[in-house]
Amino acid sequence: MHWLDCQQTIPKLEGMSDQASNHTMASMEPEIQSIVHRIKSGKAKRIVVLTGAGISTGAGIPDFRSPNTGLYDKLAPLRLPYPEAIFHINYFSHTPEPFYAIARARHPGNLKPTVTHAFLALLAKKNLLHFLFTRNIDGLEQDAGVPTEKVLWAHGNWKSQHCYKCKSPYPDDLMNKAIRTGEVPYCLETGCRGAVKPNVVFFGQALPAEFDEKEKEVLEADLMIVMGTSLRVAPCSRLPGLVKKGIPRVLINNEKAGDLGNRDEDVCILGSCDDGVRQLADALGWREDLTDLWNEAVAAKKDDETFEGGTSLDECIEKLVNGMKDKMKVSDGHKRMLENHLNNKFEQMIAKGPAP
Ligand code: OAD
């Protein structure tokens, strides 16, 4: 069994090979051609993909670790013990408010899949997608048409929820209301009052049991594509390391990640995922298929009026910070009252002298 442990987040790797660090989209032609040739010649027909938050930023969901725009930098005004605490099960068990305050900005609501999600669906449609591992909980790959049996949502998703304490299920409509309003939903069972939690994997919780089984799929890969992840959180960050030597690993990301680029056969396409997949699709002669599939997926995602009119992460955080300031005034008052009370008690105790 694999546990999500935020103490094990991996520092950004320094010392990548020059080959990886110097490549930008414009200078990648020969490497892209080698991947295209591999796919076209049928040498790559079991493609394993690993995706992270960076494939959904184009849809409007901020990632976690990008400086300034990522969630963790934006949480600074909340003065959490550490940024990942917001997704730690121990912290949630006593302070679920921050999680719900930002939930709306991380929930896919009425957001549409990006062209990168459509590219994943296209790989599946062409029978080239062997397996997809995603840490994203937004479900946009499914909205784009990737068959569920081809995906492992390694960190769960928003599709169901239960009481954190007694594990009772909780109705979808009430959960959607809680996400929309940012109010913590509490268990409906008499006498429980535990906070309800979506079935997403928090730090300190186990990954889905299938992870052990599914990670073997990586050994079967004849090409791996890693997109939109900083590869800083285990155990998914270890998956690219399982790819057999001699099998190309392609990184499509704004920045270098993990050890991708250190093997001779690695290809790093540095830039946005959407640009990267478009470039690959062009080189493969798939641009029209990709555009059609993307348009269909966008049109197929029906708007849910619960989520009409999105709220940005900045607005969510500002609301929470203002709420905290209000509470601080109350607790300052309480603090003074308690201090006075304790001082009085202490003085009375001193005045009485030691107990006989
Ligand atoms: P991170 O935020 O750590 O990494 C996102 C990566 O995507 C970064 O390397 C960005 O530079 C890159 N990126 C962002 N937008 C991009 C774009 N449009 N095109 C290309 N690259 C882009 O997110 P993850 O690696 O997914 O866990 O984070 C893994 C886990 O850490 C998450 O599942 C979450 C978090 O703590 C939990 O909450 C339990």
Tab-separated table of C-alpha atoms and ligand atoms in Angstrom:
chain	number	residue	atom	x	y	z
A	1	MET	CA	0.000	0.000	0.000
A	2	HIS	CA	1.192	3.520	-0.831
A	3	TRP	CA	0.599	6.481	1.440
A	4	LEU	CA	0.622	10.113	0.518
A	5	ASP	CA	3.190	11.720	2.751
A	6	CYS	CA	3.890	15.404	2.384
A	7	GLN	CA	7.120	14.998	4.364
A	8	GLN	CA	8.281	13.108	1.312
A	9	THR	CA	7.746	15.882	-1.196
A	10	ILE	CA	10.836	15.890	-3.293
A	11	PRO	CA	12.999	19.003	-3.611
A	12	LYS	CA	13.381	20.371	-7.107
A	13	LEU	CA	16.235	18.528	-8.788
A	14	GLU	CA	19.266	20.518	-9.718
A	15	GLY	CA	21.923	19.412	-12.149
A	16	MET	CA	19.748	18.164	-14.981
A	17	SER	CA	21.663	17.319	-18.102
A	18	ASP	CA	22.342	20.209	-20.480
A	19	GLN	CA	20.401	18.317	-23.088
A	20	ALA	CA	17.208	18.802	-21.095
A	21	SER	CA	17.809	22.261	-19.792
A	22	ASN	CA	18.578	23.904	-23.116
A	23	HIS	CA	15.661	22.639	-25.113
A	24	THR	CA	12.749	24.863	-25.850
A	25	MET	CA	9.831	24.151	-28.143
A	26	ALA	CA	11.503	25.893	-31.087
A	27	SER	CA	14.658	23.801	-30.953
A	28	MET	CA	12.955	20.448	-30.402
A	29	GLU	CA	12.189	19.452	-33.986
A	30	PRO	CA	14.579	16.461	-34.286
A	31	GLU	CA	13.522	14.973	-30.947
A	32	ILE	CA	9.839	15.436	-31.698
A	33	GLN	CA	10.427	13.807	-35.068
A	34	SER	CA	11.957	10.775	-33.352
A	35	ILE	CA	8.848	10.408	-31.163
A	36	VAL	CA	6.556	10.934	-34.137
A	37	HIS	CA	8.452	8.298	-36.080
A	38	ARG	CA	8.156	5.887	-33.173
A	39	ILE	CA	4.391	6.347	-33.028
A	40	LYS	CA	3.844	6.296	-36.781
A	41	SER	CA	5.993	3.208	-37.306
A	42	GLY	CA	3.999	1.305	-34.682
A	43	LYS	CA	6.945	1.015	-32.288
A	44	ALA	CA	4.963	2.998	-29.720
A	45	LYS	CA	1.534	1.524	-29.242
A	46	ARG	CA	1.457	1.153	-25.460
A	47	ILE	CA	1.789	4.752	-24.343
A	48	VAL	CA	1.640	5.362	-20.602
A	49	VAL	CA	0.870	8.929	-19.544
A	50	LEU	CA	1.306	10.675	-16.198
A	51	THR	CA	-0.433	14.011	-15.748
A	52	GLY	CA	-0.527	16.658	-13.048
A	53	ALA	CA	-2.095	20.004	-12.259
A	54	GLY	CA	-0.344	21.790	-15.155
A	55	ILE	CA	-2.646	20.191	-17.735
A	56	SER	CA	-5.660	21.869	-16.099
A	57	THR	CA	-4.298	25.382	-15.600
A	58	GLY	CA	-5.472	26.144	-19.142
A	59	ALA	CA	-8.994	25.183	-18.023
A	60	GLY	CA	-8.795	27.682	-15.158
A	61	ILE	CA	-7.662	25.584	-12.177
A	62	PRO	CA	-4.405	26.924	-10.718
A	63	ASP	CA	-1.640	24.405	-10.071
A	64	PHE	CA	0.030	24.018	-6.672
A	65	ARG	CA	3.667	25.000	-6.942
A	66	SER	CA	4.095	27.538	-9.760
A	67	PRO	CA	5.584	30.666	-8.188
A	68	ASN	CA	2.982	33.434	-7.648
A	69	THR	CA	0.148	31.746	-9.570
A	70	GLY	CA	0.172	28.361	-7.781
A	71	LEU	CA	-2.128	27.623	-4.858
A	72	TYR	CA	0.625	27.240	-2.266
A	73	ASP	CA	2.078	30.733	-2.799
A	74	LYS	CA	-1.405	32.226	-2.720
A	75	LEU	CA	-2.166	30.601	0.621
A	76	ALA	CA	0.551	32.642	2.387
A	77	PRO	CA	-1.912	35.139	3.976
A	78	LEU	CA	-3.635	32.228	5.739
A	79	ARG	CA	-0.476	31.476	7.765
A	80	LEU	CA	-1.054	27.735	7.645
A	81	PRO	CA	1.577	25.666	9.493
A	82	TYR	CA	2.847	24.722	5.994
A	83	PRO	CA	1.020	25.055	2.639
A	84	GLU	CA	0.256	21.349	2.154
A	85	ALA	CA	-1.521	21.336	5.547
A	86	ILE	CA	-4.673	22.387	3.728
A	87	PHE	CA	-4.690	18.906	2.173
A	88	HIS	CA	-3.431	17.004	5.222
A	89	ILE	CA	-5.924	14.692	6.856
A	90	ASN	CA	-4.804	15.595	10.392
A	91	TYR	CA	-5.223	19.310	9.748
A	92	PHE	CA	-8.565	18.791	7.998
A	93	SER	CA	-9.819	16.764	10.972
A	94	HIS	CA	-9.773	19.872	13.187
A	95	THR	CA	-9.716	22.734	10.665
A	96	PRO	CA	-11.670	21.916	7.494
A	97	GLU	CA	-12.527	25.599	6.803
A	98	PRO	CA	-9.535	26.494	4.574
A	99	PHE	CA	-10.149	23.459	2.364
A	100	TYR	CA	-13.773	24.434	1.784
A	101	ALA	CA	-12.918	28.103	1.389
A	102	ILE	CA	-10.850	27.310	-1.712
A	103	ALA	CA	-12.816	24.240	-2.880
A	104	ARG	CA	-14.761	26.175	-5.488
A	105	ALA	CA	-11.580	27.368	-7.157
A	106	ARG	CA	-10.307	23.781	-7.462
A	107	HIS	CA	-13.599	22.151	-8.443
A	108	PRO	CA	-14.111	21.700	-12.198
A	109	GLY	CA	-17.721	22.981	-11.944
A	110	ASN	CA	-18.537	24.137	-15.444
A	111	LEU	CA	-14.924	24.249	-16.641
A	112	LYS	CA	-14.237	22.616	-19.984
A	113	PRO	CA	-11.494	20.141	-20.870
A	114	THR	CA	-8.401	21.612	-22.520
A	115	VAL	CA	-6.865	20.536	-25.794
A	116	THR	CA	-4.376	18.522	-23.690
A	117	HIS	CA	-7.246	16.518	-22.169
A	118	ALA	CA	-8.564	16.021	-25.700
A	119	PHE	CA	-5.127	14.779	-26.803
A	120	LEU	CA	-5.340	12.050	-24.133
A	121	ALA	CA	-8.766	11.051	-25.447
A	122	LEU	CA	-7.352	11.007	-28.970
A	123	LEU	CA	-4.552	8.650	-27.913
A	124	ALA	CA	-7.239	6.359	-26.440
A	125	LYS	CA	-9.347	6.609	-29.592
A	126	LYS	CA	-6.349	5.597	-31.679
A	127	ASN	CA	-5.758	2.619	-29.353
A	128	LEU	CA	-2.411	4.005	-28.303
A	129	LEU	CA	-3.189	4.875	-24.693
A	130	HIS	CA	-2.068	1.944	-22.601
A	131	PHE	CA	-2.774	3.676	-19.293
A	132	LEU	CA	-3.162	7.112	-17.765
A	133	PHE	CA	-2.130	7.991	-14.227
A	134	THR	CA	-3.383	11.340	-13.041
A	135	ARG	CA	-3.071	13.145	-9.745
A	136	ASN	CA	-5.733	15.587	-10.854
A	137	ILE	CA	-9.065	15.281	-9.122
A	138	ASP	CA	-10.983	17.433	-11.618
A	139	GLY	CA	-12.122	14.564	-13.873
A	140	LEU	CA	-11.538	16.662	-17.014
A	141	GLU	CA	-9.842	13.745	-18.780
A	142	GLN	CA	-13.085	11.797	-18.413
A	143	ASP	CA	-15.062	14.811	-19.675
A	144	ALA	CA	-12.784	14.788	-22.721
A	145	GLY	CA	-13.664	11.150	-23.406
A	146	VAL	CA	-10.808	9.090	-21.948
A	147	PRO	CA	-12.402	5.728	-21.047
A	148	THR	CA	-12.541	5.255	-17.256
A	149	GLU	CA	-10.927	1.824	-17.427
A	150	LYS	CA	-7.801	3.452	-18.865
A	151	VAL	CA	-7.373	5.902	-15.971
A	152	LEU	CA	-6.239	5.727	-12.384
A	153	TRP	CA	-7.215	8.803	-10.387
A	154	ALA	CA	-4.326	8.333	-8.005
A	155	HIS	CA	-5.519	11.133	-5.701
A	156	GLY	CA	-9.251	10.354	-6.086
A	157	ASN	CA	-11.834	12.794	-7.435
A	158	TRP	CA	-14.803	14.974	-6.541
A	159	LYS	CA	-17.419	12.504	-7.696
A	160	SER	CA	-18.430	11.246	-4.241
A	161	GLN	CA	-17.989	12.175	-0.589
A	162	HIS	CA	-18.438	10.843	2.907
A	163	CYS	CA	-18.255	11.906	6.536
A	164	TYR	CA	-14.650	12.033	7.641
A	165	LYS	CA	-15.585	10.550	11.045
A	166	CYS	CA	-18.333	7.933	10.615
A	167	LYS	CA	-17.831	7.398	6.837
A	168	SER	CA	-21.540	7.874	6.033
A	169	PRO	CA	-22.144	8.985	2.458
A	170	TYR	CA	-23.390	12.522	1.875
A	171	PRO	CA	-25.775	13.705	-0.864
A	172	ASP	CA	-24.283	15.236	-4.043
A	173	ASP	CA	-26.629	18.220	-4.117
A	174	LEU	CA	-25.682	19.289	-0.583
A	175	MET	CA	-22.022	18.791	-1.374
A	176	ASN	CA	-22.281	20.953	-4.482
A	177	LYS	CA	-23.958	23.626	-2.374
A	178	ALA	CA	-21.106	23.466	0.153
A	179	ILE	CA	-18.531	23.829	-2.632
A	180	ARG	CA	-20.424	26.770	-4.095
A	181	THR	CA	-20.799	28.600	-0.793
A	182	GLY	CA	-17.474	27.580	0.757
A	183	GLU	CA	-19.253	26.431	3.935
A	184	VAL	CA	-18.043	23.209	5.588
A	185	PRO	CA	-20.674	20.470	5.174
A	186	TYR	CA	-21.282	18.347	8.284
A	187	CYS	CA	-22.507	14.771	8.585
A	188	LEU	CA	-26.275	14.329	8.667
A	189	GLU	CA	-26.183	11.296	10.979
A	190	THR	CA	-27.649	12.064	14.392
A	191	GLY	CA	-24.979	12.984	16.908
A	192	CYS	CA	-22.004	12.703	14.511
A	193	ARG	CA	-21.266	16.222	13.201
A	194	GLY	CA	-18.069	15.060	11.469
A	195	ALA	CA	-16.897	17.188	8.538
A	196	VAL	CA	-17.746	15.730	5.139
A	197	LYS	CA	-14.770	15.118	2.873
A	198	PRO	CA	-14.748	14.445	-0.890
A	199	ASN	CA	-13.230	11.097	-1.776
A	200	VAL	CA	-9.903	12.633	-2.675
A	201	VAL	CA	-6.636	11.395	-1.203
A	202	PHE	CA	-5.171	13.761	1.365
A	203	PHE	CA	-1.627	13.671	2.670
A	204	GLY	CA	-1.582	11.055	5.418
A	205	GLN	CA	-4.065	8.833	3.548
A	206	ALA	CA	-3.577	5.738	1.429
A	207	LEU	CA	-3.671	5.836	-2.345
A	208	PRO	CA	-6.327	3.683	-4.035
A	209	ALA	CA	-5.520	-0.005	-3.625
A	210	GLU	CA	-5.261	-0.422	-7.429
A	211	PHE	CA	-2.153	1.755	-7.503
A	212	ASP	CA	0.138	-1.199	-6.684
A	213	GLU	CA	-1.349	-3.244	-9.491
A	214	LYS	CA	-1.508	-0.442	-12.023
A	215	GLU	CA	2.045	0.796	-11.547
A	216	LYS	CA	3.132	-2.419	-13.287
A	217	GLU	CA	1.590	-0.978	-16.467
A	218	VAL	CA	4.589	1.349	-16.627
A	219	LEU	CA	6.857	-1.645	-17.226
A	220	GLU	CA	4.760	-2.415	-20.328
A	221	ALA	CA	5.185	1.072	-21.774
A	222	ASP	CA	6.891	1.542	-25.117
A	223	LEU	CA	6.635	5.332	-24.646
A	224	MET	CA	5.894	7.429	-21.605
A	225	ILE	CA	4.531	10.981	-21.674
A	226	VAL	CA	4.722	13.080	-18.500
A	227	MET	CA	2.747	16.338	-18.582
A	228	GLY	CA	2.019	19.227	-16.260
A	229	THR	CA	3.628	17.931	-13.099
A	230	SER	CA	6.563	19.071	-10.993
A	231	LEU	CA	7.115	15.411	-9.984
A	232	ARG	CA	7.555	16.531	-6.389
A	233	VAL	CA	5.037	14.191	-4.716
A	234	ALA	CA	5.597	10.456	-4.277
A	235	PRO	CA	4.626	7.786	-5.137
A	236	CYS	CA	3.503	9.011	-8.611
A	237	SER	CA	6.774	10.909	-9.016
A	238	ARG	CA	8.535	7.549	-9.049
A	239	LEU	CA	6.582	6.210	-12.047
A	240	PRO	CA	8.840	7.651	-14.783
A	241	GLY	CA	11.778	5.893	-13.096
A	242	LEU	CA	10.064	2.535	-13.702
A	243	VAL	CA	10.134	2.950	-17.479
A	244	LYS	CA	12.539	0.417	-18.964
A	245	LYS	CA	15.893	1.723	-20.143
A	246	GLY	CA	15.886	2.460	-23.887
A	247	ILE	CA	12.180	3.445	-23.869
A	248	PRO	CA	11.692	7.168	-24.544
A	249	ARG	CA	10.167	9.356	-21.857
A	250	VAL	CA	8.697	12.626	-23.068
A	251	LEU	CA	8.238	15.563	-20.688
A	252	ILE	CA	5.836	18.297	-21.761
A	253	ASN	CA	5.970	20.922	-19.045
A	254	ASN	CA	6.735	24.570	-18.343
A	255	GLU	CA	9.868	23.532	-16.467
A	256	LYS	CA	12.163	20.589	-15.939
A	257	ALA	CA	10.825	17.922	-13.629
A	258	GLY	CA	12.316	14.919	-11.833
A	259	ASP	CA	15.137	13.224	-13.700
A	260	LEU	CA	13.490	13.530	-17.100
A	261	GLY	CA	16.158	14.527	-19.562
A	262	ASN	CA	18.886	12.504	-17.869
A	263	ARG	CA	18.523	9.470	-20.118
A	264	ASP	CA	19.761	9.641	-23.731
A	265	GLU	CA	16.344	8.645	-25.055
A	266	ASP	CA	14.431	11.306	-23.046
A	267	VAL	CA	12.757	14.201	-24.844
A	268	CYS	CA	11.847	17.401	-22.997
A	269	ILE	CA	9.409	19.802	-24.592
A	270	LEU	CA	9.531	22.838	-22.361
A	271	GLY	CA	6.521	25.119	-22.678
A	272	SER	CA	2.786	24.875	-22.223
A	273	CYS	CA	1.119	21.475	-22.428
A	274	ASP	CA	-1.462	22.791	-24.882
A	275	ASP	CA	1.242	24.068	-27.245
A	276	GLY	CA	3.218	20.838	-26.813
A	277	VAL	CA	0.347	18.530	-27.714
A	278	ARG	CA	-0.653	20.735	-30.650
A	279	GLN	CA	2.886	20.536	-31.932
A	280	LEU	CA	2.907	16.756	-31.556
A	281	ALA	CA	-0.520	16.492	-33.207
A	282	ASP	CA	0.672	18.622	-36.142
A	283	ALA	CA	3.752	16.487	-36.598
A	284	LEU	CA	1.624	13.330	-36.461
A	285	GLY	CA	-0.933	14.703	-38.914
A	286	TRP	CA	-3.618	14.530	-36.220
A	287	ARG	CA	-4.482	18.246	-35.879
A	288	GLU	CA	-7.938	17.943	-37.440
A	289	ASP	CA	-8.844	14.879	-35.354
A	290	LEU	CA	-7.640	16.679	-32.256
A	291	THR	CA	-9.613	19.840	-32.954
A	292	ASP	CA	-12.785	17.881	-33.742
A	293	LEU	CA	-12.514	15.781	-30.611
A	294	TRP	CA	-11.809	18.828	-28.448
A	295	ASN	CA	-14.768	20.758	-29.878
A	296	GLU	CA	-17.040	17.757	-29.258
A	297	ALA	CA	-15.830	17.394	-25.664
A	298	VAL	CA	-16.328	21.084	-24.923
A	299	ALA	CA	-19.830	21.022	-26.401
A	300	ALA	CA	-20.721	17.802	-24.565
A	301	LYS	CA	-19.949	19.169	-21.104
A	302	LYS	CA	-23.302	20.424	-19.918
A	303	ASP	CA	-23.410	23.462	-17.665
A	304	ASP	CA	-24.648	22.832	-14.147
A	305	GLU	CA	-26.445	25.878	-12.792
A	306	THR	CA	-25.067	25.137	-9.311
A	307	PHE	CA	-21.704	26.356	-10.545
A	308	GLU	CA	-22.808	29.318	-12.623
A	309	GLY	CA	-20.478	32.313	-12.347
A	310	GLY	CA	-17.103	31.003	-11.148
A	311	THR	CA	-15.123	32.364	-8.223
A	312	SER	CA	-11.390	32.909	-8.552
A	313	LEU	CA	-8.883	31.539	-6.083
A	314	ASP	CA	-7.917	35.093	-5.117
A	315	GLU	CA	-11.535	35.885	-4.227
A	316	CYS	CA	-11.865	32.685	-2.184
A	317	ILE	CA	-8.697	33.424	-0.222
A	318	GLU	CA	-9.604	37.061	0.338
A	319	LYS	CA	-12.995	36.010	1.735
A	320	LEU	CA	-11.343	33.565	4.122
A	321	VAL	CA	-8.702	36.058	5.259
A	322	ASN	CA	-11.398	38.673	5.952
A	323	GLY	CA	-13.384	36.064	7.883
A	324	MET	CA	-10.298	35.195	9.916
A	325	LYS	CA	-9.685	38.859	10.742
A	326	ASP	CA	-13.254	39.108	12.064
A	327	LYS	CA	-12.745	35.995	14.177
A	328	MET	CA	-9.405	37.290	15.490
A	329	LYS	CA	-11.235	40.311	16.934
A	330	VAL	CA	-13.502	37.947	18.854
A	331	SER	CA	-10.644	35.760	19.998
A	332	ASP	CA	-8.567	38.801	21.042
A	333	GLY	CA	-11.474	39.813	23.243
A	334	HIS	CA	-11.758	36.293	24.596
A	335	LYS	CA	-8.046	36.212	25.179
A	336	ARG	CA	-8.192	39.403	27.263
A	337	MET	CA	-11.189	38.117	29.201
A	338	LEU	CA	-9.416	34.815	29.945
A	339	GLU	CA	-6.196	36.571	30.951
A	340	ASN	CA	-8.099	38.828	33.350
A	341	HIS	CA	-9.973	35.860	34.743
A	342	LEU	CA	-6.760	33.858	35.288
A	343	ASN	CA	-4.975	36.847	36.841
A	344	ASN	CA	-7.847	37.314	39.286
A	345	LYS	CA	-7.790	33.618	40.193
A	346	PHE	CA	-4.022	33.746	40.663
A	347	GLU	CA	-4.251	36.802	42.917
A	348	GLN	CA	-6.978	35.148	44.982
A	349	MET	CA	-4.842	32.008	45.285
A	350	ILE	CA	-1.781	34.008	46.406
A	351	ALA	CA	-3.911	35.973	48.881
A	352	LYS	CA	-5.216	32.711	50.400
A	353	GLY	CA	-1.734	31.320	50.898
A	354	PRO	CA	-0.706	27.635	50.548
A	355	ALA	CA	-3.341	24.945	51.100
A	356	PRO	CA	-3.175	23.398	54.597
B	1	OAD	P1	2.523	21.082	-9.193
B	1	OAD	O1	1.853	22.380	-8.981
B	1	OAD	O2	3.491	20.602	-8.192
B	1	OAD	O3	3.272	21.100	-10.605
B	1	OAD	C1	2.645	21.580	-11.757
B	1	OAD	C2	3.684	21.629	-12.867
B	1	OAD	O4	3.024	21.979	-14.075
B	1	OAD	C3	4.782	22.645	-12.646
B	1	OAD	O5	6.005	22.067	-13.019
B	1	OAD	C4	4.394	23.798	-13.562
B	1	OAD	O6	5.522	24.500	-14.043
B	1	OAD	C5	3.718	23.062	-14.688
B	1	OAD	N1	2.689	23.819	-15.401
B	1	OAD	C6	1.720	24.612	-14.907
B	1	OAD	N2	0.906	25.039	-15.888
B	1	OAD	C7	1.373	24.516	-17.040
B	1	OAD	C8	0.972	24.571	-18.403
B	1	OAD	N3	-0.113	25.225	-18.797
B	1	OAD	N4	1.707	23.895	-19.306
B	1	OAD	C9	2.810	23.205	-18.928
B	1	OAD	N5	3.231	23.099	-17.669
B	1	OAD	C10	2.518	23.740	-16.735
B	1	OAD	O7	1.349	20.009	-9.430
B	1	OAD	P2	1.439	18.406	-9.351
B	1	OAD	O8	2.768	17.933	-9.777
B	1	OAD	O9	0.252	17.891	-10.047
B	1	OAD	O10	-1.590	16.667	-3.854
B	1	OAD	O11	1.280	18.208	-7.779
B	1	OAD	C11	1.202	16.921	-7.226
B	1	OAD	C12	0.437	16.933	-5.941
B	1	OAD	O12	0.892	17.993	-5.079
B	1	OAD	C13	-1.029	17.269	-6.125
B	1	OAD	O13	-1.804	16.184	-6.519
B	1	OAD	C14	-1.442	17.771	-4.761
B	1	OAD	C15	-0.237	18.620	-4.440
B	1	OAD	O14	0.040	18.804	-3.096
B	1	OAD	C16	-2.490	16.780	-2.833
B	1	OAD	O15	-3.088	17.771	-2.604
B	1	OAD	C17	-2.703	15.587	-1.983
